[in-house]
C-alpha positions as protocol buffer text, in pm:
chain_id: "A"
residue {
  index: 1
  type: VAL
  ca { x: 9244 y: -601 z: 4721 }
}
residue {
  index: 2
  type: TYR
  ca { x: 8972 y: -735 z: 4959 }
}
residue {
  index: 3
  type: PHE
  ca { x: 9084 y: -930 z: 5249 }
}
residue {
  index: 4
  type: ASP
  ca { x: 8846 y: -1161 z: 5419 }
}
residue {
  index: 5
  type: ARG
  ca { x: 8949 y: -1284 z: 5785 }
}
residue {
  index: 6
  type: TRP
  ca { x: 8686 y: -1523 z: 5780 }
}
residue {
  index: 7
  type: HIS
  ca { x: 8791 y: -1711 z: 5454 }
}
residue {
  index: 8
  type: PRO
  ca { x: 8753 y: -2094 z: 5514 }
}
residue {
  index: 9
  type: SER
  ca { x: 9098 y: -2138 z: 5363 }
}
residue {
  index: 10
  type: LEU
  ca { x: 9239 y: -1976 z: 5688 }
}
residue {
  index: 11
  type: THR
  ca { x: 9326 y: -2155 z: 6000 }
}
residue {
  index: 12
  type: ASN
  ca { x: 9181 y: -1843 z: 6224 }
}
residue {
  index: 13
  type: GLN
  ca { x: 9086 y: -1502 z: 6212 }
}
residue {
  index: 14
  type: HIS
  ca { x: 9349 y: -1343 z: 6449 }
}
residue {
  index: 15
  type: MET
  ca { x: 9567 y: -1053 z: 6301 }
}
residue {
  index: 16
  type: ILE
  ca { x: 9802 y: -796 z: 6405 }
}
residue {
  index: 17
  type: ILE
  ca { x: 9926 y: -484 z: 6217 }
}
residue {
  index: 18
  type: LEU
  ca { x: 10263 y: -375 z: 6268 }
}
residue {
  index: 19
  type: GLY
  ca { x: 10441 y: -44 z: 6140 }
}
residue {
  index: 20
  type: ARG
  ca { x: 10634 y: 263 z: 6232 }
}
residue {
  index: 21
  type: SER
  ca { x: 10431 y: 598 z: 6341 }
}
residue {
  index: 22
  type: GLY
  ca { x: 10248 y: 729 z: 6062 }
}
residue {
  index: 23
  type: ALA
  ca { x: 10267 y: 410 z: 5838 }
}
residue {
  index: 24
  type: GLY
  ca { x: 9900 y: 396 z: 5830 }
}
residue {
  index: 25
  type: LYS
  ca { x: 9823 y: 112 z: 6071 }
}
residue {
  index: 26
  type: THR
  ca { x: 9527 y: 304 z: 6203 }
}
residue {
  index: 27
  type: TYR
  ca { x: 9392 y: 385 z: 5846 }
}
residue {
  index: 28
  type: THR
  ca { x: 9425 y: 21 z: 5731 }
}
residue {
  index: 29
  type: MET
  ca { x: 9243 y: -116 z: 6030 }
}
residue {
  index: 30
  type: MET
  ca { x: 8949 y: 139 z: 5973 }
}
residue {
  index: 31
  type: THR
  ca { x: 8939 y: 29 z: 5598 }
}
residue {
  index: 32
  type: ILE
  ca { x: 8923 y: -346 z: 5725 }
}
residue {
  index: 33
  type: ILE
  ca { x: 8659 y: -259 z: 5992 }
}
residue {
  index: 34
  type: VAL
  ca { x: 8428 y: -68 z: 5750 }
}
residue {
  index: 35
  type: ARG
  ca { x: 8471 y: -346 z: 5480 }
}
residue {
  index: 36
  type: SER
  ca { x: 8393 y: -635 z: 5720 }
}
residue {
  index: 37
  type: VAL
  ca { x: 8095 y: -448 z: 5868 }
}
residue {
  index: 38
  type: LEU
  ca { x: 7949 y: -440 z: 5531 }
}
residue {
  index: 39
  type: ALA
  ca { x: 8008 y: -817 z: 5477 }
}
residue {
  index: 40
  type: GLY
  ca { x: 7819 y: -848 z: 5838 }
}
residue {
  index: 41
  type: ILE
  ca { x: 8086 y: -896 z: 6085 }
}
residue {
  index: 42
  type: ARG
  ca { x: 8005 y: -677 z: 6415 }
}
residue {
  index: 43
  type: HIS
  ca { x: 8324 y: -521 z: 6556 }
}
residue {
  index: 44
  type: ALA
  ca { x: 8408 y: -377 z: 6894 }
}
residue {
  index: 45
  type: ILE
  ca { x: 8689 y: -148 z: 6925 }
}
residue {
  index: 46
  type: ILE
  ca { x: 8920 y: -68 z: 7223 }
}
residue {
  index: 47
  type: ASP
  ca { x: 9045 y: 281 z: 7121 }
}
residue {
  index: 48
  type: TRP
  ca { x: 9357 y: 383 z: 7319 }
}
residue {
  index: 49
  type: LYS
  ca { x: 9426 y: 747 z: 7151 }
}
residue {
  index: 50
  type: GLY
  ca { x: 9072 y: 827 z: 7061 }
}
residue {
  index: 51
  type: GLU
  ca { x: 9135 y: 792 z: 6680 }
}
residue {
  index: 52
  type: PHE
  ca { x: 8844 y: 612 z: 6600 }
}
residue {
  index: 53
  type: LYS
  ca { x: 8598 y: 891 z: 6726 }
}
residue {
  index: 54
  type: ASP
  ca { x: 8519 y: 1065 z: 6364 }
}
residue {
  index: 55
  type: LEU
  ca { x: 8448 y: 723 z: 6196 }
}
residue {
  index: 56
  type: MET
  ca { x: 8201 y: 621 z: 6479 }
}
residue {
  index: 57
  type: LEU
  ca { x: 8035 y: 950 z: 6457 }
}
residue {
  index: 58
  type: ALA
  ca { x: 8004 y: 964 z: 6081 }
}
residue {
  index: 59
  type: THR
  ca { x: 7856 y: 611 z: 6079 }
}
residue {
  index: 60
  type: GLY
  ca { x: 7615 y: 674 z: 6359 }
}
residue {
  index: 61
  type: CYS
  ca { x: 7772 y: 418 z: 6575 }
}
residue {
  index: 62
  type: PRO
  ca { x: 7821 y: 426 z: 6946 }
}
residue {
  index: 63
  type: PHE
  ca { x: 8139 y: 602 z: 7054 }
}
residue {
  index: 64
  type: ILE
  ca { x: 8195 y: 524 z: 7430 }
}
residue {
  index: 65
  type: GLU
  ca { x: 8408 y: 754 z: 7635 }
}
residue {
  index: 66
  type: LEU
  ca { x: 8556 y: 631 z: 7959 }
}
residue {
  index: 67
  type: SER
  ca { x: 8641 y: 937 z: 8167 }
}
residue {
  index: 68
  type: GLU
  ca { x: 8545 y: 1097 z: 8485 }
}
residue {
  index: 69
  type: SER
  ca { x: 8346 y: 1352 z: 8298 }
}
residue {
  index: 70
  type: SER
  ca { x: 8176 y: 1125 z: 8081 }
}
residue {
  index: 71
  type: LYS
  ca { x: 7817 y: 970 z: 8166 }
}
residue {
  index: 72
  type: ASP
  ca { x: 7948 y: 643 z: 8023 }
}
residue {
  index: 73
  type: ARG
  ca { x: 8046 y: 386 z: 8268 }
}
residue {
  index: 74
  type: ILE
  ca { x: 8093 y: 32 z: 8267 }
}
residue {
  index: 75
  type: ASN
  ca { x: 8076 y: -232 z: 8564 }
}
residue {
  index: 76
  type: PRO
  ca { x: 8334 y: -513 z: 8589 }
}
residue {
  index: 77
  type: TYR
  ca { x: 8090 y: -726 z: 8765 }
}
residue {
  index: 78
  type: ASP
  ca { x: 7844 y: -717 z: 8468 }
}
residue {
  index: 79
  type: VAL
  ca { x: 7756 y: -1057 z: 8375 }
}
residue {
  index: 80
  type: ASP
  ca { x: 7518 y: -1185 z: 8087 }
}
residue {
  index: 81
  type: ILE
  ca { x: 7395 y: -1483 z: 7937 }
}
residue {
  index: 82
  type: THR
  ca { x: 7656 y: -1735 z: 7772 }
}
residue {
  index: 83
  type: GLU
  ca { x: 7549 y: -1927 z: 7501 }
}
residue {
  index: 84
  type: ASP
  ca { x: 7729 y: -2247 z: 7382 }
}
residue {
  index: 85
  type: LEU
  ca { x: 7734 y: -2361 z: 7030 }
}
residue {
  index: 86
  type: ASP
  ca { x: 7550 y: -2666 z: 7136 }
}
residue {
  index: 87
  type: GLY
  ca { x: 7258 y: -2441 z: 7256 }
}
residue {
  index: 88
  type: SER
  ca { x: 7320 y: -2437 z: 7635 }
}
residue {
  index: 89
  type: ARG
  ca { x: 7265 y: -2110 z: 7814 }
}
residue {
  index: 90
  type: TYR
  ca { x: 7390 y: -2010 z: 8154 }
}
residue {
  index: 91
  type: ILE
  ca { x: 7530 y: -1764 z: 8360 }
}
residue {
  index: 92
  type: ASP
  ca { x: 7937 y: -1815 z: 8402 }
}
residue {
  index: 93
  type: ILE
  ca { x: 7966 y: -1690 z: 8759 }
}
residue {
  index: 94
  type: GLU
  ca { x: 8299 y: -1870 z: 8776 }
}
residue {
  index: 95
  type: GLU
  ca { x: 8484 y: -1688 z: 8495 }
}
residue {
  index: 96
  type: ALA
  ca { x: 8305 y: -1357 z: 8575 }
}
residue {
  index: 97
  type: SER
  ca { x: 8436 y: -1386 z: 8937 }
}
residue {
  index: 98
  type: ASN
  ca { x: 8779 y: -1464 z: 8824 }
}
residue {
  index: 99
  type: GLY
  ca { x: 8778 y: -1160 z: 8573 }
}
residue {
  index: 100
  type: VAL
  ca { x: 8677 y: -915 z: 8853 }
}
residue {
  index: 101
  type: GLN
  ca { x: 8927 y: -1106 z: 9101 }
}
residue {
  index: 102
  type: ALA
  ca { x: 9207 y: -1030 z: 8835 }
}
residue {
  index: 103
  type: LEU
  ca { x: 9101 y: -654 z: 8775 }
}
residue {
  index: 104
  type: VAL
  ca { x: 9099 y: -616 z: 9178 }
}
residue {
  index: 105
  type: PHE
  ca { x: 9421 y: -788 z: 9199 }
}
residue {
  index: 106
  type: LYS
  ca { x: 9576 y: -529 z: 8919 }
}
residue {
  index: 107
  type: MET
  ca { x: 9422 y: -221 z: 9099 }
}
residue {
  index: 108
  type: ILE
  ca { x: 9579 y: -323 z: 9467 }
}
residue {
  index: 109
  type: SER
  ca { x: 9906 y: -404 z: 9298 }
}
residue {
  index: 110
  type: THR
  ca { x: 9922 y: -64 z: 9138 }
}
residue {
  index: 111
  type: TYR
  ca { x: 10003 y: 82 z: 9487 }
}
residue {
  index: 112
  type: ASP
  ca { x: 10142 y: -202 z: 9675 }
}
residue {
  index: 113
  type: PRO
  ca { x: 10189 y: -558 z: 9539 }
}
residue {
  index: 114
  type: SER
  ca { x: 10320 y: -699 z: 9858 }
}
residue {
  index: 115
  type: ALA
  ca { x: 9983 y: -624 z: 9990 }
}
residue {
  index: 116
  type: LEU
  ca { x: 9865 y: -928 z: 9771 }
}
residue {
  index: 117
  type: THR
  ca { x: 9930 y: -1208 z: 10007 }
}
residue {
  index: 118
  type: GLY
  ca { x: 9796 y: -1549 z: 9970 }
}
residue {
  index: 119
  type: GLU
  ca { x: 9540 y: -1471 z: 10255 }
}
residue {
  index: 120
  type: VAL
  ca { x: 9422 y: -1165 z: 10099 }
}
residue {
  index: 121
  type: LYS
  ca { x: 9387 y: -1336 z: 9740 }
}
residue {
  index: 122
  type: VAL
  ca { x: 9196 y: -1596 z: 9882 }
}
residue {
  index: 123
  type: PHE
  ca { x: 8974 y: -1367 z: 10089 }
}
residue {
  index: 124
  type: ILE
  ca { x: 8894 y: -1149 z: 9766 }
}
residue {
  index: 125
  type: GLY
  ca { x: 8801 y: -1454 z: 9563 }
}
residue {
  index: 126
  type: LYS
  ca { x: 8562 y: -1593 z: 9843 }
}
residue {
  index: 127
  type: ALA
  ca { x: 8414 y: -1231 z: 9877 }
}
residue {
  index: 128
  type: ILE
  ca { x: 8353 y: -1146 z: 9521 }
}
residue {
  index: 129
  type: ARG
  ca { x: 8164 y: -1488 z: 9482 }
}
residue {
  index: 130
  type: GLU
  ca { x: 7948 y: -1398 z: 9816 }
}
residue {
  index: 131
  type: GLN
  ca { x: 7861 y: -1055 z: 9626 }
}
residue {
  index: 132
  type: TYR
  ca { x: 7725 y: -1267 z: 9348 }
}
residue {
  index: 133
  type: ALA
  ca { x: 7523 y: -1482 z: 9613 }
}
residue {
  index: 134
  type: ASP
  ca { x: 7433 y: -1208 z: 9802 }
}
residue {
  index: 135
  type: ALA
  ca { x: 7273 y: -1054 z: 9489 }
}
residue {
  index: 136
  type: THR
  ca { x: 7108 y: -1400 z: 9406 }
}
residue {
  index: 137
  type: ILE
  ca { x: 7257 y: -1430 z: 9093 }
}
residue {
  index: 138
  type: THR
  ca { x: 7363 y: -1753 z: 9012 }
}
residue {
  index: 139
  type: ARG
  ca { x: 7434 y: -1997 z: 8720 }
}
residue {
  index: 140
  type: ASP
  ca { x: 7046 y: -2035 z: 8637 }
}
residue {
  index: 141
  type: ILE
  ca { x: 6963 y: -1768 z: 8365 }
}
residue {
  index: 142
  type: ASN
  ca { x: 6674 y: -1649 z: 8528 }
}
residue {
  index: 143
  type: SER
  ca { x: 6855 y: -1538 z: 8828 }
}
residue {
  index: 144
  type: LEU
  ca { x: 6983 y: -1250 z: 8614 }
}
residue {
  index: 145
  type: TYR
  ca { x: 6637 y: -1087 z: 8624 }
}
residue {
  index: 146
  type: THR
  ca { x: 6371 y: -955 z: 8878 }
}
residue {
  index: 147
  type: ASN
  ca { x: 6024 y: -864 z: 8842 }
}
residue {
  index: 148
  type: ALA
  ca { x: 5972 y: -487 z: 8782 }
}
residue {
  index: 149
  type: HIS
  ca { x: 5648 y: -276 z: 8783 }
}
residue {
  index: 150
  type: LYS
  ca { x: 5677 y: 32 z: 8522 }
}
residue {
  index: 151
  type: ASP
  ca { x: 5404 y: 236 z: 8374 }
}
residue {
  index: 152
  type: GLY
  ca { x: 5136 y: 17 z: 8519 }
}
residue {
  index: 153
  type: GLN
  ca { x: 5286 y: -285 z: 8356 }
}
residue {
  index: 154
  type: PHE
  ca { x: 5478 y: -590 z: 8514 }
}
residue {
  index: 155
  type: GLY
  ca { x: 5785 y: -708 z: 8328 }
}
residue {
  index: 156
  type: ARG
  ca { x: 6137 y: -818 z: 8386 }
}
residue {
  index: 157
  type: ARG
  ca { x: 6448 y: -637 z: 8416 }
}
residue {
  index: 158
  type: LYS
  ca { x: 6818 y: -721 z: 8505 }
}
residue {
  index: 159
  type: LYS
  ca { x: 6929 y: -717 z: 8857 }
}
residue {
  index: 160
  type: PRO
  ca { x: 7159 y: -427 z: 8970 }
}
residue {
  index: 161
  type: MET
  ca { x: 7521 y: -589 z: 8968 }
}
residue {
  index: 162
  type: PRO
  ca { x: 7740 y: -597 z: 9291 }
}
residue {
  index: 163
  type: THR
  ca { x: 8013 y: -323 z: 9282 }
}
residue {
  index: 164
  type: LEU
  ca { x: 8383 y: -276 z: 9381 }
}
residue {
  index: 165
  type: SER
  ca { x: 8245 y: -52 z: 9667 }
}
residue {
  index: 166
  type: GLY
  ca { x: 8081 y: -366 z: 9816 }
}
residue {
  index: 167
  type: LEU
  ca { x: 8411 y: -564 z: 9792 }
}
residue {
  index: 168
  type: TYR
  ca { x: 8584 y: -299 z: 9954 }
}
residue {
  index: 169
  type: GLU
  ca { x: 8339 y: -281 z: 10238 }
}
residue {
  index: 170
  type: LYS
  ca { x: 8375 y: -629 z: 10295 }
}
residue {
  index: 171
  type: MET
  ca { x: 8747 y: -621 z: 10312 }
}
residue {
  index: 172
  type: ALA
  ca { x: 8748 y: -297 z: 10526 }
}
residue {
  index: 173
  type: GLN
  ca { x: 8512 y: -510 z: 10793 }
}
residue {
  index: 174
  type: SER
  ca { x: 8737 y: -833 z: 10795 }
}
residue {
  index: 175
  type: GLU
  ca { x: 8906 y: -917 z: 11116 }
}
residue {
  index: 176
  type: ILE
  ca { x: 9220 y: -989 z: 10910 }
}
residue {
  index: 177
  type: GLU
  ca { x: 9455 y: -728 z: 10929 }
}
residue {
  index: 178
  type: SER
  ca { x: 9648 y: -791 z: 10601 }
}
residue {
  index: 179
  type: VAL
  ca { x: 9290 y: -775 z: 10428 }
}
residue {
  index: 180
  type: ARG
  ca { x: 9196 y: -450 z: 10572 }
}
residue {
  index: 181
  type: LYS
  ca { x: 9543 y: -309 z: 10464 }
}
residue {
  index: 182
  type: ALA
  ca { x: 9475 y: -438 z: 10104 }
}
residue {
  index: 183
  type: ALA
  ca { x: 9133 y: -267 z: 10129 }
}
residue {
  index: 184
  type: GLU
  ca { x: 9301 y: 77 z: 10157 }
}
residue {
  index: 185
  type: MET
  ca { x: 9478 y: 20 z: 9842 }
}
residue {
  index: 186
  type: LEU
  ca { x: 9144 y: -66 z: 9654 }
}
residue {
  index: 187
  type: ARG
  ca { x: 8975 y: 230 z: 9815 }
}
residue {
  index: 188
  type: PRO
  ca { x: 9094 y: 482 z: 9586 }
}
residue {
  index: 189
  type: PHE
  ca { x: 8898 y: 295 z: 9282 }
}
residue {
  index: 190
  type: THR
  ca { x: 8603 y: 307 z: 9483 }
}
residue {
  index: 191
  type: LYS
  ca { x: 8342 y: 572 z: 9572 }
}
residue {
  index: 192
  type: HIS
  ca { x: 8494 y: 536 z: 9916 }
}
residue {
  index: 193
  type: GLY
  ca { x: 8790 y: 726 z: 9805 }
}
residue {
  index: 194
  type: ASN
  ca { x: 8876 y: 1088 z: 9697 }
}
residue {
  index: 195
  type: SER
  ca { x: 8991 y: 1021 z: 9347 }
}
residue {
  index: 196
  type: PRO
  ca { x: 8657 y: 1031 z: 9118 }
}
residue {
  index: 197
  type: SER
  ca { x: 8873 y: 987 z: 8826 }
}
residue {
  index: 198
  type: TYR
  ca { x: 8990 y: 642 z: 8958 }
}
residue {
  index: 199
  type: ALA
  ca { x: 8643 y: 526 z: 9073 }
}
residue {
  index: 200
  type: ILE
  ca { x: 8488 y: 535 z: 8700 }
}
residue {
  index: 201
  type: PHE
  ca { x: 8445 y: 143 z: 8732 }
}
residue {
  index: 202
  type: ASP
  ca { x: 8245 y: 163 z: 9058 }
}
residue {
  index: 203
  type: GLY
  ca { x: 7889 y: 144 z: 8999 }
}
residue {
  index: 204
  type: GLN
  ca { x: 7611 y: 27 z: 8755 }
}
residue {
  index: 205
  type: SER
  ca { x: 7681 y: 19 z: 8394 }
}
residue {
  index: 206
  type: THR
  ca { x: 7519 y: 309 z: 8194 }
}
residue {
  index: 207
  type: VAL
  ca { x: 7643 y: 162 z: 7838 }
}
residue {
  index: 208
  type: ASP
  ca { x: 7411 y: -23 z: 7588 }
}
residue {
  index: 209
  type: ILE
  ca { x: 7556 y: -122 z: 7281 }
}
residue {
  index: 210
  type: GLY
  ca { x: 7252 y: -278 z: 7144 }
}
residue {
  index: 211
  type: GLN
  ca { x: 7280 y: -439 z: 6789 }
}
residue {
  index: 212
  type: ALA
  ca { x: 7521 y: -165 z: 6667 }
}
residue {
  index: 213
  type: PRO
  ca { x: 7746 y: -291 z: 6376 }
}
residue {
  index: 214
  type: MET
  ca { x: 8034 y: -137 z: 6539 }
}
residue {
  index: 215
  type: PHE
  ca { x: 8123 y: 46 z: 6838 }
}
residue {
  index: 216
  type: ALA
  ca { x: 8418 y: 193 z: 7006 }
}
residue {
  index: 217
  type: PHE
  ca { x: 8540 y: 253 z: 7375 }
}
residue {
  index: 218
  type: ALA
  ca { x: 8765 y: 518 z: 7410 }
}
residue {
  index: 219
  type: ILE
  ca { x: 9017 y: 495 z: 7709 }
}
residue {
  index: 220
  type: ASN
  ca { x: 9264 y: 796 z: 7607 }
}
residue {
  index: 221
  type: LYS
  ca { x: 9126 y: 1039 z: 7859 }
}
residue {
  index: 222
  type: LEU
  ca { x: 9217 y: 807 z: 8126 }
}
residue {
  index: 223
  type: ASP
  ca { x: 9523 y: 894 z: 8341 }
}
residue {
  index: 224
  type: LYS
  ca { x: 9800 y: 730 z: 8138 }
}
residue {
  index: 225
  type: GLU
  ca { x: 10018 y: 586 z: 8422 }
}
residue {
  index: 226
  type: ILE
  ca { x: 9760 y: 421 z: 8630 }
}
residue {
  index: 227
  type: MET
  ca { x: 9373 y: 443 z: 8489 }
}
residue {
  index: 228
  type: ARG
  ca { x: 9466 y: 369 z: 8142 }
}
residue {
  index: 229
  type: PRO
  ca { x: 9624 y: 8 z: 8173 }
}
residue {
  index: 230
  type: ILE
  ca { x: 9348 y: -51 z: 8415 }
}
residue {
  index: 231
  type: GLY
  ca { x: 9062 y: 68 z: 8170 }
}
residue {
  index: 232
  type: LEU
  ca { x: 9201 y: -144 z: 7879 }
}
residue {
  index: 233
  type: PHE
  ca { x: 9192 y: -423 z: 8132 }
}
residue {
  index: 234
  type: ALA
  ca { x: 8826 y: -371 z: 8250 }
}
residue {
  index: 235
  type: THR
  ca { x: 8692 y: -301 z: 7879 }
}
residue {
  index: 236
  type: ALA
  ca { x: 8838 y: -598 z: 7748 }
}
residue {
  index: 237
  type: ARG
  ca { x: 8667 y: -798 z: 8023 }
}
residue {
  index: 238
  type: TRP
  ca { x: 8341 y: -624 z: 7980 }
}
residue {
  index: 239
  type: LEU
  ca { x: 8370 y: -686 z: 7604 }
}
residue {
  index: 240
  type: THR
  ca { x: 8401 y: -1066 z: 7676 }
}
residue {
  index: 241
  type: GLU
  ca { x: 8125 y: -1096 z: 7902 }
}
residue {
  index: 242
  type: ASN
  ca { x: 7897 y: -879 z: 7705 }
}
residue {
  index: 243
  type: PHE
  ca { x: 7986 y: -895 z: 7351 }
}
residue {
  index: 244
  type: ALA
  ca { x: 8221 y: -1182 z: 7269 }
}
residue {
  index: 245
  type: LYS
  ca { x: 8023 y: -1466 z: 7446 }
}
residue {
  index: 246
  type: LYS
  ca { x: 7694 y: -1355 z: 7308 }
}
residue {
  index: 247
  type: ASN
  ca { x: 7529 y: -1500 z: 6991 }
}
residue {
  index: 248
  type: PRO
  ca { x: 7826 y: -1744 z: 6907 }
}
residue {
  index: 249
  type: GLU
  ca { x: 7666 y: -1800 z: 6564 }
}
residue {
  index: 250
  type: GLN
  ca { x: 7744 y: -1442 z: 6505 }
}
residue {
  index: 251
  type: ARG
  ca { x: 8061 y: -1354 z: 6321 }
}
residue {
  index: 252
  type: LYS
  ca { x: 8255 y: -1078 z: 6585 }
}
residue {
  index: 253
  type: SER
  ca { x: 8589 y: -913 z: 6596 }
}
residue {
  index: 254
  type: VAL
  ca { x: 8731 y: -713 z: 6878 }
}
residue {
  index: 255
  type: VAL
  ca { x: 8995 y: -444 z: 6775 }
}
residue {
  index: 256
  type: ILE
  ca { x: 9253 y: -321 z: 7037 }
}
residue {
  index: 257
  type: GLU
  ca { x: 9456 y: -9 z: 6921 }
}
residue {
  index: 258
  type: GLU
  ca { x: 9799 y: 1 z: 7044 }
}
residue {
  index: 259
  type: CYS
  ca { x: 9756 y: -364 z: 7181 }
}
residue {
  index: 260
  type: GLN
  ca { x: 10121 y: -412 z: 7297 }
}
residue {
  index: 261
  type: ASN
  ca { x: 9990 y: -242 z: 7620 }
}
residue {
  index: 262
  type: ILE
  ca { x: 9757 y: -499 z: 7714 }
}
residue {
  index: 263
  type: PHE
  ca { x: 10080 y: -757 z: 7738 }
}
residue {
  index: 264
  type: ASP
  ca { x: 10248 y: -528 z: 7967 }
}
residue {
  index: 265
  type: ASP
  ca { x: 10145 y: -719 z: 8273 }
}
């Protein structure tokens, strides 16, 4: 049986696979992924348990492990050009800011949900938007790049993105006591804290997925109680900005293993 999720008779392309442990959910998903890739559909996979490593390595596709010991990093502030089906191209700063804001709220509430007062939320939302403005990144697609000199030639390269450390510094320097208190809840997730395994989303991205037909982000080496749910959130958000929203004419699929975890919040 060949199942085509993009068949025109279907109302949408979404699916969920349910089954008890050992029933074959992952194997079934791998089979569908490989067949779909051969049909020209790109796949991004969020691998909760690290089960897709062998498949990625066997096919020569990127397997990106997010952990303290890995060189792989993604920055939740990353933005890219959004392309609509009508041909318009722009940087969706507002959606990107909302995504970072939601991640920061999640990080702070991990330690103390009561620290997220209305005053703190307003400050964080404003500060994140100020970070993009400070980096001179706007809705204009040209604002994403800067002129650079390399190997005797001039060219364009992407600007460095804002970081969680920058947000922490803005909060820590605030005159508002509640904002400074919330900054201490954010601090462990930045390079200003003393938990390197918690600060893996603070800094510039090292990941380049290129045009790989499929690739996987593994979050199984993250702390299961705190960092794996945050890693799931951050990775899903990064894929939205840097994979799903690009090339709208291209057929794509995002696969989330153990996807019930994304609904816990």
